Every structure is written in structure tokens, then in C-alpha cells.
Coordinates of N, CA, C and O and ligand atoms in Angstrom, one line a residue:
X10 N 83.1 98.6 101.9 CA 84.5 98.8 101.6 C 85.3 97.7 102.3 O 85.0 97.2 103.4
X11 N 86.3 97.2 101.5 CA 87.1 95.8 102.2 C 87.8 96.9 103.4 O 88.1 98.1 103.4
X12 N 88.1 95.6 104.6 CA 88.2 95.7 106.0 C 90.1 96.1 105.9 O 90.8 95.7 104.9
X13 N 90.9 97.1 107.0 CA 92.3 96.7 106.9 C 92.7 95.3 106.8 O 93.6 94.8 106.2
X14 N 91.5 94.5 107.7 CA 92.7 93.4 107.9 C 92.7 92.5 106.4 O 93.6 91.8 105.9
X15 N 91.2 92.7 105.8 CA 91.3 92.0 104.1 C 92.6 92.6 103.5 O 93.4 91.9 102.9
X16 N 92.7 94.0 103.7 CA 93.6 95.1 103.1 C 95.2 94.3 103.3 O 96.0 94.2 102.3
X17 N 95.4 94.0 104.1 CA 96.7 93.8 104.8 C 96.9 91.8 104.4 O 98.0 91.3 104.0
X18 N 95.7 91.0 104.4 CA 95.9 89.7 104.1 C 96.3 90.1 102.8 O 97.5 90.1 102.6
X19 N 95.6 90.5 101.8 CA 95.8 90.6 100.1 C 97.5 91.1 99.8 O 98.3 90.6 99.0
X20 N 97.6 92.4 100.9 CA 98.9 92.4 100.5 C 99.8 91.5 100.3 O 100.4 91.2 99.3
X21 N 99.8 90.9 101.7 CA 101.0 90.1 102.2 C 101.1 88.7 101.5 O 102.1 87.9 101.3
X22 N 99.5 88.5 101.0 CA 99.4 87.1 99.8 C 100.4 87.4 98.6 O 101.2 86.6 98.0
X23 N 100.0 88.9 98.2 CA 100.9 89.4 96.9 C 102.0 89.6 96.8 O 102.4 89.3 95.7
X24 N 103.1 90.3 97.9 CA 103.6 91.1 98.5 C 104.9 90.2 99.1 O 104.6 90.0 100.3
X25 N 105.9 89.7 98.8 CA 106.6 89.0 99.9 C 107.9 89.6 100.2 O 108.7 89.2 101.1
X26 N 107.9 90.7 99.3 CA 109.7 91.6 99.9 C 109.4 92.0 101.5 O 108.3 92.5 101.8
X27 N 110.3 91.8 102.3 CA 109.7 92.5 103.6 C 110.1 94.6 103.5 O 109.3 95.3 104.0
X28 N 111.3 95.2 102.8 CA 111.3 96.3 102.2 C 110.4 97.1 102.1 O 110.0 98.1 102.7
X29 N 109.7 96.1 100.8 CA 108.5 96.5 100.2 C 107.2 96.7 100.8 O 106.4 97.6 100.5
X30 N 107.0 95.5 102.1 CA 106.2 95.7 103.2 C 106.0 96.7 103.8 O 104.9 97.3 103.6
X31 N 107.0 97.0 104.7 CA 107.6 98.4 104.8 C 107.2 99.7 104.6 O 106.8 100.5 105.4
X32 N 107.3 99.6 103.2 CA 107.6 100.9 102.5 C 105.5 101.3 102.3 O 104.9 102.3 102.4
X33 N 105.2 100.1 102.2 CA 103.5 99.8 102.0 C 103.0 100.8 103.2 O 102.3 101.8 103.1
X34 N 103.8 100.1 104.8 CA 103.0 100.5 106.1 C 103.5 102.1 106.3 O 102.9 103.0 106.9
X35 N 104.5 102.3 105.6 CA 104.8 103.5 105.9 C 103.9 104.7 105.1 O 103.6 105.8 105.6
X36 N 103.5 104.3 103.8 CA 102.6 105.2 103.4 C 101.1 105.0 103.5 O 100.1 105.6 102.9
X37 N 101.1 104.2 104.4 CA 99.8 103.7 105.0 C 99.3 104.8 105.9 O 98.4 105.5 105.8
X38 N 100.4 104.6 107.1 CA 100.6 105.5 108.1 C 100.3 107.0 107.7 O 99.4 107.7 108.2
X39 N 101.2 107.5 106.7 CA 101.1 108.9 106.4 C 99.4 109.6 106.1 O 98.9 110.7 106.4
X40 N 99.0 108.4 105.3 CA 98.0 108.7 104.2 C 97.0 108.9 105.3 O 96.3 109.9 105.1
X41 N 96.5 107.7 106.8 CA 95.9 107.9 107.3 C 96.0 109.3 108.2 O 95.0 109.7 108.9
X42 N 97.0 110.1 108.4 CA 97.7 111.2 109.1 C 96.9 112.3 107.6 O 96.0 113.2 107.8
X43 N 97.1 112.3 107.1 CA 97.0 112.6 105.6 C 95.0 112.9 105.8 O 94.3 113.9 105.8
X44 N 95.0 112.0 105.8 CA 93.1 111.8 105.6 C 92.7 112.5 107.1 O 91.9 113.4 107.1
X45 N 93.3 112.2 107.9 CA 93.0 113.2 109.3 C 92.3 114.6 109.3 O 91.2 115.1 109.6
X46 N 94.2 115.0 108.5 CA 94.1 116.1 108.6 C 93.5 116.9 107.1 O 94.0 117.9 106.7
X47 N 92.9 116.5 106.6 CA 91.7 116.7 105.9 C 90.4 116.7 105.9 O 89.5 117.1 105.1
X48 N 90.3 116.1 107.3 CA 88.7 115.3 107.7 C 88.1 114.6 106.8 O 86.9 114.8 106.6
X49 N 88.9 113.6 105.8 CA 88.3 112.7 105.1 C 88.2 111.2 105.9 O 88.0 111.3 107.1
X50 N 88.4 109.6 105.2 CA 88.0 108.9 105.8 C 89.9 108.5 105.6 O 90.7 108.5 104.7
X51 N 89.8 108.1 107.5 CA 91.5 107.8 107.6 C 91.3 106.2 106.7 O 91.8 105.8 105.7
X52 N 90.4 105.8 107.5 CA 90.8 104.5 107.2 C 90.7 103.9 105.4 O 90.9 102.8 104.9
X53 N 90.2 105.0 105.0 CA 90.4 104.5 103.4 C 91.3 105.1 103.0 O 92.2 104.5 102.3
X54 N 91.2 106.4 103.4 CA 93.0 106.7 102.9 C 94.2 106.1 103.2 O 95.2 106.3 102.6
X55 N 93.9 105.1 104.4 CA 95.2 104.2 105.1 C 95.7 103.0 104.1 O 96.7 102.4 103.8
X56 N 93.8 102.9 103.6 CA 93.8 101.4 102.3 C 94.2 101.8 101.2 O 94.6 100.9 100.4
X57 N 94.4 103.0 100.9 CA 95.0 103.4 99.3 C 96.6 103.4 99.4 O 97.4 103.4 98.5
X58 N 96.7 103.4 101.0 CA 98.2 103.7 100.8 C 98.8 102.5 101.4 O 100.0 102.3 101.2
X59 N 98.2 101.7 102.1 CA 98.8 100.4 102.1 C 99.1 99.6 101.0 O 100.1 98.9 100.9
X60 N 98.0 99.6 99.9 CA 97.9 99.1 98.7 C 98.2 99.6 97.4 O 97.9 99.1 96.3
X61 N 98.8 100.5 97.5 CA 99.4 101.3 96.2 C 100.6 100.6 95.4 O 100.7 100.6 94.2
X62 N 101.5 99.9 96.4 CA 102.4 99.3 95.4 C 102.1 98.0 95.6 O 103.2 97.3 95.5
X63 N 101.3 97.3 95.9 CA 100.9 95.9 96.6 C 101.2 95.0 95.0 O 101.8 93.9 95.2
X64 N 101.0 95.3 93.5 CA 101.0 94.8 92.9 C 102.9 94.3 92.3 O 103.3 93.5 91.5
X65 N 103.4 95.2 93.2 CA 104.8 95.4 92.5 C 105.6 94.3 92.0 O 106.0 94.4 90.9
X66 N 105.9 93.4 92.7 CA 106.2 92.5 92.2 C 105.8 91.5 91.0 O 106.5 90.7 90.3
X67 N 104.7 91.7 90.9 CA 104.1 91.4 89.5 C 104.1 92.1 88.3 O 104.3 91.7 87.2
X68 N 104.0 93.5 89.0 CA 104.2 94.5 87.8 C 105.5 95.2 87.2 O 105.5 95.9 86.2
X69 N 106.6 94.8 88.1 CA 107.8 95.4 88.1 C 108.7 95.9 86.4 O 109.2 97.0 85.8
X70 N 108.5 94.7 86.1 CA 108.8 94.3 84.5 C 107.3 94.9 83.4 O 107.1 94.3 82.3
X71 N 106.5 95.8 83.7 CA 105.6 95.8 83.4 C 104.4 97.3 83.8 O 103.2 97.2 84.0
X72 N 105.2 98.3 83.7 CA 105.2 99.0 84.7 C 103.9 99.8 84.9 O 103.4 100.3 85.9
X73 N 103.1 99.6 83.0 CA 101.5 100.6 82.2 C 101.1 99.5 83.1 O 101.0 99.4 81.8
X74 N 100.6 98.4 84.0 CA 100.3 97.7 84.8 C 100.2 97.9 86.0 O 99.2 97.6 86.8
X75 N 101.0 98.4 86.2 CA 101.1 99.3 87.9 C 100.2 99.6 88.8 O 99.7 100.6 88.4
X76 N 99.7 99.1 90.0 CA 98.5 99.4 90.3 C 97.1 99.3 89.8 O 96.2 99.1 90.6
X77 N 97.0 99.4 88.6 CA 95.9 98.8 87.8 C 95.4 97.6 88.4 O 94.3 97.6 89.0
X78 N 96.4 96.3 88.2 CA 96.4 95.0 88.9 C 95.7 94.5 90.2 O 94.8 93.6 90.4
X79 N 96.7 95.8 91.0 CA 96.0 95.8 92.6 C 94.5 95.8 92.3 O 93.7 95.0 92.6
X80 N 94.5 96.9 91.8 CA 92.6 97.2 91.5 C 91.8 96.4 91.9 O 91.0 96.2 92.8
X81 N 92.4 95.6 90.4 CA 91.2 94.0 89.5 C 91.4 93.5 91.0 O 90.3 93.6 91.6
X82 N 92.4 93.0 92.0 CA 92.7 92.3 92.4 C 91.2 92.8 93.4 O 90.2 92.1 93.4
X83 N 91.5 94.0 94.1 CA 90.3 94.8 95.1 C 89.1 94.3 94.6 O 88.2 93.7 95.2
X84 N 89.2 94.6 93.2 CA 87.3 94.4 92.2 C 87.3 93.0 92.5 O 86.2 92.5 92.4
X85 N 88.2 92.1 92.7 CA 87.4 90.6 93.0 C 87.2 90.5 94.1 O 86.6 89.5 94.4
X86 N 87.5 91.3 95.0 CA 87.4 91.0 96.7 C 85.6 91.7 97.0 O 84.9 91.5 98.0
X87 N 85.1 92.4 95.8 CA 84.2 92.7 95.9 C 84.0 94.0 95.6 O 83.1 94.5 94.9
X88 N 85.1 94.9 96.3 CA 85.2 96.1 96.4 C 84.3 96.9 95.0 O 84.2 96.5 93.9
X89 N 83.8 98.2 95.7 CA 83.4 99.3 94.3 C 83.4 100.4 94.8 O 83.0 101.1 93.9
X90 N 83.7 101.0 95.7 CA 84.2 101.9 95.8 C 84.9 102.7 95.2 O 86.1 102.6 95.3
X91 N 84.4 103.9 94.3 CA 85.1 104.6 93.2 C 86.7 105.1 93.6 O 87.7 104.8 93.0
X92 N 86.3 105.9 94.8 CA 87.2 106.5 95.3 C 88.4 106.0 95.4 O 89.4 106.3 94.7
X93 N 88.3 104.6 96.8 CA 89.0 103.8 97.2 C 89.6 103.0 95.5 O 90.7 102.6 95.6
X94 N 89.1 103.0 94.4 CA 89.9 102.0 93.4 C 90.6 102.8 92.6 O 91.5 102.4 91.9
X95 N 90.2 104.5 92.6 CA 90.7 105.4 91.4 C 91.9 105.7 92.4 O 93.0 105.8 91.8
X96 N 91.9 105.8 93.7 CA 92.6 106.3 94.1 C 94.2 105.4 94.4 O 95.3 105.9 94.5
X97 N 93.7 104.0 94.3 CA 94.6 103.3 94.1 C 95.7 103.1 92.4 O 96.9 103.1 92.2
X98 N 94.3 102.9 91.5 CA 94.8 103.0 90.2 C 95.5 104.3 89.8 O 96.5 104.2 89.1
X99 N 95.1 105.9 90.3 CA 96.2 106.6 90.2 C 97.7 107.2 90.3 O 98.2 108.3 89.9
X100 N 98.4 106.1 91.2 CA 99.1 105.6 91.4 C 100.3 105.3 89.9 O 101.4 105.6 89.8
X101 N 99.3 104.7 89.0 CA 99.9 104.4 87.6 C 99.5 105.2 86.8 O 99.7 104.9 85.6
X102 N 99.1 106.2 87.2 CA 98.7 107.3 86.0 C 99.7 107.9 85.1 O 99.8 108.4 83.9
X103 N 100.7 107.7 86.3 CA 101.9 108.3 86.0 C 102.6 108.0 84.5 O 103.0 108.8 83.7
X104 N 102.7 106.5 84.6 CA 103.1 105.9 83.1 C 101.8 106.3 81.7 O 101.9 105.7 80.7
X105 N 101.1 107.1 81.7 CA 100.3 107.1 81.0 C 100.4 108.5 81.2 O 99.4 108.8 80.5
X106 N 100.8 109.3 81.5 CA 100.9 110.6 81.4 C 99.7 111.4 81.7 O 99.4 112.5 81.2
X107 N 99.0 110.7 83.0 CA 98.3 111.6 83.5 C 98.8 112.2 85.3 O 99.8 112.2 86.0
X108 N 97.5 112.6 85.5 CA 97.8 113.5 86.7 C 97.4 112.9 87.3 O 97.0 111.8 86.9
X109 N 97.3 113.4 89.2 CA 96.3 112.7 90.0 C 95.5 114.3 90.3 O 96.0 115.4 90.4
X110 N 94.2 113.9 90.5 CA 93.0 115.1 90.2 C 93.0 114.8 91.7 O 93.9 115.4 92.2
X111 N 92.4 114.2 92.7 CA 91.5 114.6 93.9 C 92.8 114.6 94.9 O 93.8 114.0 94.7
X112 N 92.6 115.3 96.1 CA 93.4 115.4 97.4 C 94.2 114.4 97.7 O 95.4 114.3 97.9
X113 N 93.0 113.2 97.5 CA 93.6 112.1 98.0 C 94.4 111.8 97.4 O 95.3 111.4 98.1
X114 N 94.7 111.7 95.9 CA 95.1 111.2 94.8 C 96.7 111.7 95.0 O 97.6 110.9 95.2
X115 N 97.0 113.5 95.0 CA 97.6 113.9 95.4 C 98.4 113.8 96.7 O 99.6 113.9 96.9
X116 N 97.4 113.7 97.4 CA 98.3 113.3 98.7 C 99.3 111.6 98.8 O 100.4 111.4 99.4
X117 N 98.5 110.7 98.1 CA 99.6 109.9 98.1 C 100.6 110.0 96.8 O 101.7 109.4 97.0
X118 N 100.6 110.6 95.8 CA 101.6 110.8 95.0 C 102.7 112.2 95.9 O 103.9 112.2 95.6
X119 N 102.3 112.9 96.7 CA 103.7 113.6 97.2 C 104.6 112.7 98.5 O 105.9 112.7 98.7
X120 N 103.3 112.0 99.3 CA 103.8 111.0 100.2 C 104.9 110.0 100.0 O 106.0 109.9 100.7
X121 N 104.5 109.3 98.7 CA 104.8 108.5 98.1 C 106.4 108.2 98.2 O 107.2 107.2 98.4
X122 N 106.5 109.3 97.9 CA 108.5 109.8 97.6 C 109.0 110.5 99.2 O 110.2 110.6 99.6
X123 N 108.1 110.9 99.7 CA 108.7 111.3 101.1 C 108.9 110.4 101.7 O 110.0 110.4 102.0
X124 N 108.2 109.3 102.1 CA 108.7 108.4 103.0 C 110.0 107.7 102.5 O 110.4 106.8 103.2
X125 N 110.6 108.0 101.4 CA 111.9 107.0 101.1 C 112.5 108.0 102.0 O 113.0 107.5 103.1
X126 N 112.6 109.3 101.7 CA 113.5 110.6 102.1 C 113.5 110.0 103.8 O 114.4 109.7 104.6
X127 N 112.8 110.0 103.9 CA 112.6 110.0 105.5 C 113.4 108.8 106.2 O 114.3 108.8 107.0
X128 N 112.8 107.9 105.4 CA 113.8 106.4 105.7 C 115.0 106.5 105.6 O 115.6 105.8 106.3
X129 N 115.6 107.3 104.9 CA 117.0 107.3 104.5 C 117.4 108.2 105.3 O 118.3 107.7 106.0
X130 N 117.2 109.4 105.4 CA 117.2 110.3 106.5 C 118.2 109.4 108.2 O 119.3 109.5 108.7
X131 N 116.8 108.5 108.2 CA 116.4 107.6 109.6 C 117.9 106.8 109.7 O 118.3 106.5 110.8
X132 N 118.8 106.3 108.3 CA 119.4 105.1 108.6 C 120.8 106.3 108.5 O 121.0 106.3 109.7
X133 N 121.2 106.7 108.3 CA 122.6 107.8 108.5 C 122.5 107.9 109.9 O 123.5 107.5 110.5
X134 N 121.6 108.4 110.8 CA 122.2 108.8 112.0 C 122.4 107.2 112.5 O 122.1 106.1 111.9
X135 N 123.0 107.6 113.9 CA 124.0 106.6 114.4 C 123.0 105.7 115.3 O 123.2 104.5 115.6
X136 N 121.9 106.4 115.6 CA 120.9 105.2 116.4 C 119.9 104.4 114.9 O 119.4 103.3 114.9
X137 N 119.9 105.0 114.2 CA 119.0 104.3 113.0 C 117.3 104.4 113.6 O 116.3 103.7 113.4
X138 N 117.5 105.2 114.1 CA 116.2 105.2 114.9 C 115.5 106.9 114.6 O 115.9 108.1 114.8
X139 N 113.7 106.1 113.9 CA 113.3 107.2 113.6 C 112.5 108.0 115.0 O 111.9 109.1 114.7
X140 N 112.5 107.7 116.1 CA 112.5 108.8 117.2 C 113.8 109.5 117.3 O 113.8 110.5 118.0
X141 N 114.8 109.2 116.9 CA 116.2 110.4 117.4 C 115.7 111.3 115.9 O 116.3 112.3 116.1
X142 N 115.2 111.5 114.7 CA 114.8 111.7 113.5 C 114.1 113.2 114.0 O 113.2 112.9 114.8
X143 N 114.1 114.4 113.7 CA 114.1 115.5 113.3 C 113.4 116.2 112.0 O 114.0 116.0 110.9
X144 N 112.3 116.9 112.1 CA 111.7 117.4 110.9 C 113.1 119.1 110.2 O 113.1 119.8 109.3
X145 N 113.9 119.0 111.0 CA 114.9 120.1 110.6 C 116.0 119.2 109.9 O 116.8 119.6 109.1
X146 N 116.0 117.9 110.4 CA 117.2 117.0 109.4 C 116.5 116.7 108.4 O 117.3 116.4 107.4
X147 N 115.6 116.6 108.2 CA 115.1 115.9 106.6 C 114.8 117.2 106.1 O 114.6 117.1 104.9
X148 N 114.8 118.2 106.5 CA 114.9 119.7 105.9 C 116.2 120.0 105.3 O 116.5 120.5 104.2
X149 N 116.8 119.6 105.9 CA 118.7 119.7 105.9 C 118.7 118.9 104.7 O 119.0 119.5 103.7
X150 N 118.5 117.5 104.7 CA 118.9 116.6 103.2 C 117.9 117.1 102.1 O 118.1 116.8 100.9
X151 N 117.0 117.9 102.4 CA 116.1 117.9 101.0 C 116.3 118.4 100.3 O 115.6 118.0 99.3
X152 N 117.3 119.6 99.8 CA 118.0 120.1 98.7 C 119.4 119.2 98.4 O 120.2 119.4 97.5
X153 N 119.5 118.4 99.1 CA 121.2 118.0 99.0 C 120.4 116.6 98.2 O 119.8 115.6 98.7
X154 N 120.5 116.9 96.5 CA 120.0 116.3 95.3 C 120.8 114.5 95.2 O 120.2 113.5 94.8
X155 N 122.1 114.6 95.6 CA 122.4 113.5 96.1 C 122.1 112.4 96.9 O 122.2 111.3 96.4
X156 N 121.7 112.8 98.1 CA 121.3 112.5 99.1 C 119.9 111.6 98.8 O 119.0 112.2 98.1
X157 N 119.7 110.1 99.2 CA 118.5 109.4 98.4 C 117.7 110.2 97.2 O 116.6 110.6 97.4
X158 N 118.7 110.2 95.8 CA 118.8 110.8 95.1 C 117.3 110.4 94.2 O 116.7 111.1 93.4
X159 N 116.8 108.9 94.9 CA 115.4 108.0 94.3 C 114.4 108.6 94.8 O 113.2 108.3 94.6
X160 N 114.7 109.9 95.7 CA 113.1 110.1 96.5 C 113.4 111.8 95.7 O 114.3 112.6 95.9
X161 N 111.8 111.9 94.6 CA 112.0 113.0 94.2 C 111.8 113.8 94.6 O 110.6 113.7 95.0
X162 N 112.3 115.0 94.8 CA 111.9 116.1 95.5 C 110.8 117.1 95.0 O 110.4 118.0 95.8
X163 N 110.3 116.9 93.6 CA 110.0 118.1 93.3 C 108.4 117.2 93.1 O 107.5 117.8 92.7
X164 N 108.3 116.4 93.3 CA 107.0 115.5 93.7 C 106.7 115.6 95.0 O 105.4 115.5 95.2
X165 N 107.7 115.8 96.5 CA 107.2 115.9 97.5 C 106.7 117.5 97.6 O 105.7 117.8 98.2
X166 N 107.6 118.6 96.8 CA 107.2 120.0 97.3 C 105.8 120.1 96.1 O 105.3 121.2 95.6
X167 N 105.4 119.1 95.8 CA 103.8 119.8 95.3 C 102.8 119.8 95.7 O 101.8 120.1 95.1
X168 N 103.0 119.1 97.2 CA 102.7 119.4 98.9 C 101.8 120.7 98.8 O 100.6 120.8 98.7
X169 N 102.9 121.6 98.7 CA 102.4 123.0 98.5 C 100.8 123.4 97.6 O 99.6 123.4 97.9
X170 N 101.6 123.6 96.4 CA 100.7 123.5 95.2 C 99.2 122.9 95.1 O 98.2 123.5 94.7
X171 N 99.4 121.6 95.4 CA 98.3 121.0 95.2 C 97.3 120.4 96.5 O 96.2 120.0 96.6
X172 N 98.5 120.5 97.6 CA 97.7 120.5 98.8 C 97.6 121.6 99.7 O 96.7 121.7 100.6
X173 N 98.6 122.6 99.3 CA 98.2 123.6 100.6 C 98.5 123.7 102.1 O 98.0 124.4 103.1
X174 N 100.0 122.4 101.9 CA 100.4 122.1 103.0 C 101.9 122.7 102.9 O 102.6 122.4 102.0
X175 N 102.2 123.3 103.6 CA 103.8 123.7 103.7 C 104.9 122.6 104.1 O 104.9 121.9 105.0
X176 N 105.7 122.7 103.1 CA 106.9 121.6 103.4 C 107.2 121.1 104.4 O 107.4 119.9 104.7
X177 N 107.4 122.4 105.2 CA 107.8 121.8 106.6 C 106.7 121.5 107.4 O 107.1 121.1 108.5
X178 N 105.0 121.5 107.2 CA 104.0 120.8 107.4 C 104.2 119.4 107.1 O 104.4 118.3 107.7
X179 N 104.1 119.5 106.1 CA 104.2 118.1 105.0 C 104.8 116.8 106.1 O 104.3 115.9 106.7
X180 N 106.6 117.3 106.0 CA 107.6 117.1 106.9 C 107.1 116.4 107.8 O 107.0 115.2 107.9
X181 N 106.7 117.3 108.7 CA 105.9 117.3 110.4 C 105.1 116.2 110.6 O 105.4 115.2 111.3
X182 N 104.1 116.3 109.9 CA 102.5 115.4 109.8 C 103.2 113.9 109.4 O 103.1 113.0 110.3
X183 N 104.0 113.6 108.1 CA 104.3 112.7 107.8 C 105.7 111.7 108.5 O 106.0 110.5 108.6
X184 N 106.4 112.8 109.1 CA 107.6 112.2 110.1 C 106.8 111.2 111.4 O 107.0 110.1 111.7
X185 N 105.8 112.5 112.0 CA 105.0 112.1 113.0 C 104.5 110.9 112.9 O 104.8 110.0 113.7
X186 N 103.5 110.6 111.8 CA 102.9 109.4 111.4 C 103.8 107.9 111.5 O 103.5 106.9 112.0
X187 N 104.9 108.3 110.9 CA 105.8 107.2 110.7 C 107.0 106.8 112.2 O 107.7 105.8 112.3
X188 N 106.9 107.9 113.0 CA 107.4 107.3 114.3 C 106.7 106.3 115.2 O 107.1 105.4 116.0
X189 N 105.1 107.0 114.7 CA 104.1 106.1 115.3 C 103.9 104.8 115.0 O 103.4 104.0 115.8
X190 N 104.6 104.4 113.6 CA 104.7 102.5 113.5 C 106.1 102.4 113.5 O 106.4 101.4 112.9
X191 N 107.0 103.0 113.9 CA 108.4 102.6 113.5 C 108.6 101.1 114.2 O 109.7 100.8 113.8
X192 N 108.2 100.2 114.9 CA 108.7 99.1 115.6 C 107.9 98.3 114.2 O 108.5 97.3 113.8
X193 N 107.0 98.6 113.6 CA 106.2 97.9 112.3 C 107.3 98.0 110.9 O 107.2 97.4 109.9
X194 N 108.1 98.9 111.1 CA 108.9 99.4 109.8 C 110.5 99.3 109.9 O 111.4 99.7 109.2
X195 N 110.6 98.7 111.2 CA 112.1 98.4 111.6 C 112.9 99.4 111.5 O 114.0 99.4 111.0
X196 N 112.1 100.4 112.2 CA 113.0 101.9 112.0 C 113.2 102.4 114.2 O 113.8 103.5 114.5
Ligands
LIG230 FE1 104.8 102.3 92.8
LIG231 FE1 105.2 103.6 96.7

């Protein structure tokens, strides 16, 4: 399996929004919190989620492309890892009108849209800082449909459904994660 630090060069070759960087480490973070608490492998679930939107800027205009790209990009680095490539390409399933089938798959599709919530959450209060950040304030914005109106909600609560994790688990695990790199995510 390619190494983080291959994980993290490939990005950053592909990758030059700093945002978008960002947004990469943040569901990096989760996904390894994610993989933890499943007793799967953190460090591959860290690689699906650092690299899930890694192709974006290429694929933006182009969207049945989506992560697919990243893939090819993994498959020349050598990579074959089933897991580690489906798990990345499902990601784009979405434009094709499929599902994501395994834990993992799922777990970064509810992630995915939580960490915007969270971020947004982070930049309203008056320190902008995701340690003063509360798993009962992002409880607070999560019905208020307005409120980072881009992070969908009914994608994060299938948490439940498909993982078995209660929202305000979900919340918890994934807030936690992301305080833990906040000097990495300029939060
Ligand atoms: Fe994406
Ligand atoms: Fe994403």
C-alpha cells in the first residue's frame, strides 16, 4: 500500500487550493478516527480520506470523473489494493447513481459533508477556533437548513442507518478528530 507521505506528495502535486488542502486533512483525520473506531486499518482509511477529492481540480468541470482520476493516478504509483482504490473511486459513485456498499465507503460519504458543518460551525464563534467548538453547537446548527446550507444533512444522519453510530456519536468522534489537526487546517 502507498506510504502517507506518497499519499500527501501526490496530493499536494495535484492539489494547489490551500481550502481544498484543508478540507482533504480534515477528512483524513476523521476517517482515521473512523477506522479506529471500527478496528479497521486507520492508516488506510486516513489514505481514502486524504485522497478523495485530490483530483478536484481536474475534475471540477467534469464531475462522472470524480475520483475515478485520483484512482488511475494511485494505479500508477503502483497501488492495488482493492479496498484502498474502490474506496476512493466511491466517492464518484454518486454521479452514476450508485451507492457506497462497505463501512468504509459509507463512512467517508457521511464524513464527507460533516466536516464542512463543522468548519462552519468553527468560523461564527468569535475565537474561530475549533477548541472553543462544542459537539452541542453543531447539534444546535444541524437542523437550522440555512446554516452552511452545502453541508448535507441527510448524508451526515445516515451515520445512523448505515453505520450504527448515533449523531451525536458521529458529532463527537469526528469534532474530536479534527481538533486534533486544527493548527494543520487553520482552525
Ligand atoms: Fe468530492
Ligand atoms: Fe470531500
Amino acid at each position: 500500500m502507498i506510504t502517507r507521505d506518497q499519499a500527501w506528495e501526490l496530493l499536494i502535486s495535484k492539489m494547489q487550493n490551500q481550502n481544498l488542502r484543508r478540507h482533504c486533512l480534515s477528512v483524513e483525520a476523521v476517517m482515521r478516527a473512523l477506522g479506529q473506531h471500527f478496528e479497521a486499518s486507520a492508516e488506510k482509511w486516513g489514505i481514502v480520506g486524504l485522497l478523495h477529492d485530490g483530483d478536484y481540480e481536474f475534475t471540477k468541470d467534469d464531475p462522472g470523473n470524480h475520483a475515478k482520476l485520483m484512482a488511475n493516478w494511485i494505479r500508477e504509483l503502483g497501488e492495488t489494493d482493492p479496498e484502498l482504490l474502490e474506496g476512493i473511486e466511491s466517492h464518484g459513485w454518486f454521479h452514476q447513481g450508485k451507492l457506497p456498499q462497505t463501512q468504509m465507503q459509507w463512512s467517508l460519504f457521511c464524513c464527507d459533508e460533516l466536516t464542512g458543518l463543522i468548519v462552519a460551525c468553527a468560523l461564527v464563534l468569535p475565537s474561530k477556533r475549533l477548541s472553543d467548538l462544542s459537539v452541542q453547537s453543531v447539534l444546535k446548527k444541524f437542523p437550522q437548513k440555512s446554516f452552511a446550507a452545502g453541508a448535507k444533512r441527510e448524508d451526515i444522519a445516515m451515520c445512523e442507518e448505515k453505520l450504527g453510530i448515533k449523531l451525536i456519536d458521529f458529532v463527537q468522534i469526528s469534532l474530536s478528530a479534527m481538533q486534533s489537526i486544527a493548527p494543520n487546517i487553520g482552525l
